[in-house]
mmCIF file of C-alpha atoms in Angstrom:
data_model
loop_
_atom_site.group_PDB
_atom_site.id
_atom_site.type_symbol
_atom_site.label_atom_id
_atom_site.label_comp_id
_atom_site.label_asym_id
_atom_site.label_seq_id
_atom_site.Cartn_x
_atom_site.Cartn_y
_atom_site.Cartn_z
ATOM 1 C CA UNK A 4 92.618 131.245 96.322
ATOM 2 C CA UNK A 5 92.100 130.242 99.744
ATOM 3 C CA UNK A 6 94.114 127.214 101.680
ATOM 4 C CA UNK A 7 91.396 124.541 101.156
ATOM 5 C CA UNK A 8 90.960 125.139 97.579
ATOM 6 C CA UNK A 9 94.793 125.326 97.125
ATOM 7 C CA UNK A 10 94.976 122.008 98.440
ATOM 8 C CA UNK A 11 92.168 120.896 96.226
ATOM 9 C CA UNK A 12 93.297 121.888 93.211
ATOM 10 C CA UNK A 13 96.580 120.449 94.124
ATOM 11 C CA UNK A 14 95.612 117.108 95.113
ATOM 12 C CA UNK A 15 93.453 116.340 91.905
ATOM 13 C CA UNK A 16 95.977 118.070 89.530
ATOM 14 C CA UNK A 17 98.555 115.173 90.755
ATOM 15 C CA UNK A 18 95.700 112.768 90.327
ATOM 16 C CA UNK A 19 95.288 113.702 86.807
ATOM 17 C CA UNK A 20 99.061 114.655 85.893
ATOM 18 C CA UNK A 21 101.304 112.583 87.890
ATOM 19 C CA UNK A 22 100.055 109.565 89.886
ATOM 20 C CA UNK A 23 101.716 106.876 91.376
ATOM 21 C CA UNK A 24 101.281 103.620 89.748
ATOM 22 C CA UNK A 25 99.461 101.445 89.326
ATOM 23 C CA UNK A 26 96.519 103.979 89.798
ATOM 24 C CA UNK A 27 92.554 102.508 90.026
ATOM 25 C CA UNK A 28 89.696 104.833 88.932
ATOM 26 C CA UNK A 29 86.600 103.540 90.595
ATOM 27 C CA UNK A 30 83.359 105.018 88.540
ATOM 28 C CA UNK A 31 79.973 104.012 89.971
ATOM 29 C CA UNK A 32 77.365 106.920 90.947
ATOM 30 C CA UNK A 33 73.941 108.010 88.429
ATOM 31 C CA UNK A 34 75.868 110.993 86.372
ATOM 32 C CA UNK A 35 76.318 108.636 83.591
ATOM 33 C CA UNK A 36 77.643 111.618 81.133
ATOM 34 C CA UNK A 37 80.122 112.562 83.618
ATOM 35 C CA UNK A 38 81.200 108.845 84.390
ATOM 36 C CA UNK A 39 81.738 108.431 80.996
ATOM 37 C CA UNK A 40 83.595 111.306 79.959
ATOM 38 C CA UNK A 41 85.676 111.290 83.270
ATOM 39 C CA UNK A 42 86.568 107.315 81.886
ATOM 40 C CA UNK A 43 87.957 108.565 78.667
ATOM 41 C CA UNK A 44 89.879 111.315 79.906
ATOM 42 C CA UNK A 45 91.997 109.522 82.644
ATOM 43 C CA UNK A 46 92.570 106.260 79.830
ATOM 44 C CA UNK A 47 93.678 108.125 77.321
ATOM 45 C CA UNK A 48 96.134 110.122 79.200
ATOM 46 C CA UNK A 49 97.217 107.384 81.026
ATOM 47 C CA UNK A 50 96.197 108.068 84.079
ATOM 48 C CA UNK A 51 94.286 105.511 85.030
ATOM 49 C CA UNK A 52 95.934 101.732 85.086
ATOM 50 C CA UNK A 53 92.226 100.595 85.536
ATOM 51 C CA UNK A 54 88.987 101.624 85.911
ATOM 52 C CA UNK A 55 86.901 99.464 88.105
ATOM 53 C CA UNK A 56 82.809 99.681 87.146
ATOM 54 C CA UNK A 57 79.432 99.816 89.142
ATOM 55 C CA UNK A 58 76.147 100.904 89.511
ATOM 56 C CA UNK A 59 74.633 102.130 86.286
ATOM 57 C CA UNK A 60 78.073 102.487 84.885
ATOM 58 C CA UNK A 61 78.513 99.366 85.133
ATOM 59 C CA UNK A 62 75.422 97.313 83.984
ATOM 60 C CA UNK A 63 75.448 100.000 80.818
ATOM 61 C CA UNK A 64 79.165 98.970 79.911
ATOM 62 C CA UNK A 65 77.773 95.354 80.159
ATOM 63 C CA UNK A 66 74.874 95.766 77.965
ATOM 64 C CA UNK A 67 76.480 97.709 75.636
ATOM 65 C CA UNK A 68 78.353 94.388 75.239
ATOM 66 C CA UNK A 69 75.317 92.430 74.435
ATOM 67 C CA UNK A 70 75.398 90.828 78.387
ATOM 68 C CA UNK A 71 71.493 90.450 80.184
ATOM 69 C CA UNK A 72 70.993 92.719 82.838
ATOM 70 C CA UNK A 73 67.651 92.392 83.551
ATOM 71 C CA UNK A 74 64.233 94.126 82.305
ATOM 72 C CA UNK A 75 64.472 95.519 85.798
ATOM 73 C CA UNK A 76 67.509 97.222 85.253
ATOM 74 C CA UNK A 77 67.219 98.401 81.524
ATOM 75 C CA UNK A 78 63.965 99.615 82.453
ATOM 76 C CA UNK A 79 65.188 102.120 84.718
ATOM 77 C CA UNK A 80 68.215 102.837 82.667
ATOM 78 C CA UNK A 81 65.697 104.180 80.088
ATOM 79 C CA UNK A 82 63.533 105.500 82.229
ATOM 80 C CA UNK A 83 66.328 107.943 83.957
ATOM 81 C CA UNK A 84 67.270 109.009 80.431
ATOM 82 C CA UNK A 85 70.685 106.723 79.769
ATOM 83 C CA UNK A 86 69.855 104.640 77.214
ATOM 84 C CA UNK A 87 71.504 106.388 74.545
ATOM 85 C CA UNK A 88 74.617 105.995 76.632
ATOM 86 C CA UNK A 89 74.610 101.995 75.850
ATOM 87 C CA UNK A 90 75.474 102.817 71.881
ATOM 88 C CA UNK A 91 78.092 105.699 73.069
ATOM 89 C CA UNK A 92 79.398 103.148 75.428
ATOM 90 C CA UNK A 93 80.519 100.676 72.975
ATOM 91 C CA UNK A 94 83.407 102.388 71.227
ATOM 92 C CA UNK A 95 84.828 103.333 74.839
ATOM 93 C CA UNK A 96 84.809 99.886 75.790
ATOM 94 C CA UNK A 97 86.193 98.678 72.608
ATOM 95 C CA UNK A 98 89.668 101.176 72.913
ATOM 96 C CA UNK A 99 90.408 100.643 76.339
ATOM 97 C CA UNK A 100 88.550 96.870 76.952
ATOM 98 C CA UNK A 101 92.158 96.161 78.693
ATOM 99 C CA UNK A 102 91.953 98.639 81.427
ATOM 100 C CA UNK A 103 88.353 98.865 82.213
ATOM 101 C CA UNK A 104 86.412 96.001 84.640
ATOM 102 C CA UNK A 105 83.264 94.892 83.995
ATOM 103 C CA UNK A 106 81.338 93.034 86.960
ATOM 104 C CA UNK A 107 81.461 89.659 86.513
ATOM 105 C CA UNK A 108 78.189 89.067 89.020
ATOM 106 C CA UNK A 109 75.257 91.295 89.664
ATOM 107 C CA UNK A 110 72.769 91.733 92.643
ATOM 108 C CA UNK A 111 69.540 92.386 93.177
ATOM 109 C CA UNK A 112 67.114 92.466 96.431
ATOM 110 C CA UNK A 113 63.499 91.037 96.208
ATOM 111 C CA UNK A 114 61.043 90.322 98.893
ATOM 112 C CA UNK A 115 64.239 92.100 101.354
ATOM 113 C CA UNK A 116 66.868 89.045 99.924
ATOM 114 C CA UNK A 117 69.756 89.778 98.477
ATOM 115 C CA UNK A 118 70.002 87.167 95.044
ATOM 116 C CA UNK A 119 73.029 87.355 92.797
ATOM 117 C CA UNK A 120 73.750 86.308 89.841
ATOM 118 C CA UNK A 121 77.189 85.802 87.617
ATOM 119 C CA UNK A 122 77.054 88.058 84.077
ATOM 120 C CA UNK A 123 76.038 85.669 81.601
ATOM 121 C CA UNK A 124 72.858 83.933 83.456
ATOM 122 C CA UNK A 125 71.619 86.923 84.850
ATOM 123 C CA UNK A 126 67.570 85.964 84.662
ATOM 124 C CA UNK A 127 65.415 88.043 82.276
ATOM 125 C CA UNK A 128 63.576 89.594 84.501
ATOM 126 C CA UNK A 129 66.429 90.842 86.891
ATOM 127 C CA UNK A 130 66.800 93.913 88.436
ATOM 128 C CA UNK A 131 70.363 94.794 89.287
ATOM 129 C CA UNK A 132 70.765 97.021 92.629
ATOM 130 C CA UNK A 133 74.298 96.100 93.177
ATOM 131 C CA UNK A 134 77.940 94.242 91.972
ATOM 132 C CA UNK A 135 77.944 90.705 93.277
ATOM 133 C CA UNK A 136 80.340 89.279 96.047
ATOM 134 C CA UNK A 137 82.933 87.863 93.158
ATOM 135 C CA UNK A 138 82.987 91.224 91.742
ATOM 136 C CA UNK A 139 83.396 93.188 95.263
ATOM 137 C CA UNK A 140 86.544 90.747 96.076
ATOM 138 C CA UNK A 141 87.678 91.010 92.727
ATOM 139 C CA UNK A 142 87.747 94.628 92.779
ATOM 140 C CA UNK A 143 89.176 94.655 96.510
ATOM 141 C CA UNK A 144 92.413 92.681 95.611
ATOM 142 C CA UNK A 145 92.649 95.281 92.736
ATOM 143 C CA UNK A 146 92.398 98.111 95.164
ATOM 144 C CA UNK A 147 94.772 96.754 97.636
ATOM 145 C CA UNK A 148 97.455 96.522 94.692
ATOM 146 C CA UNK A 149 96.966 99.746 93.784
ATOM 147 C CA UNK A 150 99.486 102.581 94.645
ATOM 148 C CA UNK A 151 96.536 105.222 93.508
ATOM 149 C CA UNK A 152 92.984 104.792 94.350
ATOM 150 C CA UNK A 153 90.368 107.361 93.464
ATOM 151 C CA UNK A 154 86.256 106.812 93.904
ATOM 152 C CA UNK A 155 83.593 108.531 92.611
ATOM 153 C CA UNK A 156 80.150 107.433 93.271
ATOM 154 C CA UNK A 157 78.885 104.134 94.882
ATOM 155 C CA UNK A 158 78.506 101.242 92.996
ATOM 156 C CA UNK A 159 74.941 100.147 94.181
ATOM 157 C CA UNK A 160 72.281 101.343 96.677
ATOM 158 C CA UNK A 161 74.302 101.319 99.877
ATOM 159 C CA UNK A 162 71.461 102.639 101.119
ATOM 160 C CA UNK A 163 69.735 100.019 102.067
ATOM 161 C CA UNK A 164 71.986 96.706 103.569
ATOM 162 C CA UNK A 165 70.729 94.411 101.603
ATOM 163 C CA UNK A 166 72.341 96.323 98.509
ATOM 164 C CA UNK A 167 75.121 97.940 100.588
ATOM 165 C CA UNK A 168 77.599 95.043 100.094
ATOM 166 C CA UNK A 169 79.845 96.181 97.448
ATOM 167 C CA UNK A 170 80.041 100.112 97.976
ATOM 168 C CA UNK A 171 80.911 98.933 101.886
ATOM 169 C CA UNK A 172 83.613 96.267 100.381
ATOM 170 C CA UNK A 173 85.118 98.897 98.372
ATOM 171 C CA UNK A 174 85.438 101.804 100.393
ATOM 172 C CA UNK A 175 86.387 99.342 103.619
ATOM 173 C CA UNK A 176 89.372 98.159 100.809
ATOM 174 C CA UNK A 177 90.196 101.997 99.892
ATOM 175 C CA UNK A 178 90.666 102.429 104.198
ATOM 176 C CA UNK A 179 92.905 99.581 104.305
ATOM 177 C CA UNK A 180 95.062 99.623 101.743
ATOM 178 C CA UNK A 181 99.005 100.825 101.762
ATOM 179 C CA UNK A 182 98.069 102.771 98.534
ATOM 180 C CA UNK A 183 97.008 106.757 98.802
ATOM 181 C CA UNK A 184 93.098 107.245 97.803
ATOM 182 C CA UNK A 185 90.961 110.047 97.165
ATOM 183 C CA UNK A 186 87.071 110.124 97.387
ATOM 184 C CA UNK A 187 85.136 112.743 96.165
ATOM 185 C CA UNK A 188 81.066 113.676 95.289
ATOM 186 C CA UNK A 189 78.383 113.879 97.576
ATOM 187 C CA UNK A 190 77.513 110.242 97.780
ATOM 188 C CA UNK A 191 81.004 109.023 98.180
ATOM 189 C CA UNK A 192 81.863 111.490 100.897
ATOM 190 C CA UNK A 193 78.113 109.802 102.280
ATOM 191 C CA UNK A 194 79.279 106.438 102.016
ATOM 192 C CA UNK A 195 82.421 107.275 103.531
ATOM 193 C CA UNK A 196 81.368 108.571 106.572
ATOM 194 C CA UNK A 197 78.431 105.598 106.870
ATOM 195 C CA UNK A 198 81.250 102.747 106.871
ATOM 196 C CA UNK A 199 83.315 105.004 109.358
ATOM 197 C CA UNK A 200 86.406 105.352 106.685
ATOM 198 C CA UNK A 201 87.065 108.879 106.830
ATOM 199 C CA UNK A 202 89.742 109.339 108.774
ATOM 200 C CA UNK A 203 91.724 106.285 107.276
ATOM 201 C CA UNK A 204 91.568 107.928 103.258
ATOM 202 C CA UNK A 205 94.148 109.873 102.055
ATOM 203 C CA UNK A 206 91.811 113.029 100.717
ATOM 204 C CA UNK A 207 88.083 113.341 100.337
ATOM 205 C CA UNK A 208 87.523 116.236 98.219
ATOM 206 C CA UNK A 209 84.667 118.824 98.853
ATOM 207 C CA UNK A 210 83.902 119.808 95.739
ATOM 208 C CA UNK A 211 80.943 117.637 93.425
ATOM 209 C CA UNK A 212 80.468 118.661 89.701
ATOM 210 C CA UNK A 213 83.340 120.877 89.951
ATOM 211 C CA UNK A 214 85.579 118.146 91.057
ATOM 212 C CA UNK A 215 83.498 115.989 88.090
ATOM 213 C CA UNK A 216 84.204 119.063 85.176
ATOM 214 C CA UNK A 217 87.831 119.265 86.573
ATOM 215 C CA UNK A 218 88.894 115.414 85.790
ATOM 216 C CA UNK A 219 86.902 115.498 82.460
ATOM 217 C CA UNK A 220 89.667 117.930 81.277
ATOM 218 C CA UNK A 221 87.466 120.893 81.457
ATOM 219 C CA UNK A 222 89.160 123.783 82.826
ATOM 220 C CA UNK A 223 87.380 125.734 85.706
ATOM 221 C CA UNK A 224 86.413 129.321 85.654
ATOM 222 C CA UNK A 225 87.951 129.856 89.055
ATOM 223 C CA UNK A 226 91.319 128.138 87.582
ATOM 224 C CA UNK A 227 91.142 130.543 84.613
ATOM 225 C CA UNK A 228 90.612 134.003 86.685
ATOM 226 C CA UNK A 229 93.225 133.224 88.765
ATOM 227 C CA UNK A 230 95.821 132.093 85.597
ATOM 228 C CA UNK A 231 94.406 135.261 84.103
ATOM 229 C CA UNK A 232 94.410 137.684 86.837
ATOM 230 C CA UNK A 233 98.596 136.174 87.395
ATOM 231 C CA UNK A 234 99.229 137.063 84.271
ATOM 232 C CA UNK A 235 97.485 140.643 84.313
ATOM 233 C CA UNK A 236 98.615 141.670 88.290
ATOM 234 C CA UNK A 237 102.322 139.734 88.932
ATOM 235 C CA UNK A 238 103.236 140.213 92.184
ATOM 236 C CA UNK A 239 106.039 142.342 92.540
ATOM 237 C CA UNK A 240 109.146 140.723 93.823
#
């Protein structure tokens, strides 16, 4: 293997196997099947301390617990394909509700105004594009108490600053605090580099659904050549 994927492979396997605690997962991003399954692997082999939500993570854990989120937002939950993940959601939520955050406020942008709203009055006809400012400052204290701090995927459209709020609060908090963090997929490593953190977190990772398949538990290909190809060629010594 070369030196970069060394490191890699070195960094996440502590990340997985041997963190320093208390350790934060933060899950946001649109690969809701890799979210998800990511979620369950670091909880149940402890870890993960927490797991902080956003995006469509998010607003599908809160559904999936009977909470509004909007026509808006359900509408293009179903029409990107994840509504069955609102069912499959609720058993996840039920075994670890102790560990994983919900948002406790939700924005959207209409007319180019930002307009949030706590979980439990969210308006019918709401359509979520962001965590609110309780749940950003909720999340940051989190993160700043936090000896571990991974990220993958935004937690709204940071795109655009009316929605940027709480993917710039987080990854600002990541920069700042005392704990180490790693970032990794595309939009993270994006959204790290937009807010100017780069140089201030502790490893961004190159690699996207590899890095993804790799904390789900699966093992790689690459991983398995190379354990193979130890076994079959040892060097002699």
């Amino acid at each position: 293997m070369g030196r970069l994927f060394e490191r890699e492979y070195c960094v996440v396997s502590e990340l997985m196997e041997n963190p320093e605690h208390p350790c934060t997962f933060v899950l946001g991003g649109s690969k809701i099947a890799d979210a998800f399954m990511m979620m369950e692997t670091v909880l149940s082999s402890g870890a993960a301390d927490k797991v902080l939500t956003g995006g469509l993570v998010g607003q599908i854990l809160l559904a999936s617990q009977g909470y509004e989120v909007g026509s808006g937002t359900l509408g293009f939950i179903n029409h990107s394909g994840y509504g069955e993940f609102i069912e499959k959601a609720k058993p996840i939520y039920e075994k670890y509700a102790d560990k994983i955050v919900l948002p406790v406020d939700l924005a959207q942008v209409t007319d180019g105004k930002r307009n949030e709203a706590e979980v439990g009055s969210v308006p019918a006809d709401f359509d979520a594009m962001d965590i609110g400012s309780k749940t950003a400052a909720n999340y940051r204290e989190i993160i700043m108490n936090s000896k571990t701090v991974f990220a993958n995927g935004p937690v709204g459209v940071f795109e655009k600053p009316e929605s940027e709020l709480g993917t710039k609060v987080l990854f600002e908090s990541m920069a700042e605090t005392a704990g180490y963090t790693v970032v990794g997929g595309g939009d993270s490593v994006t959204a790290a580099k937009q807010y100017g953190v780069t140089d201030k977190l502790g490893y961004i990772c190159t690699g996207g659904g590899a890095l993804i398949r790799f904390l789900t538990g699966e093992e790689l290909p690459v991983v398995k050549a190379l354990r193979h190809a130890a076994k079959a060629f040892p060097a002699d010594c």
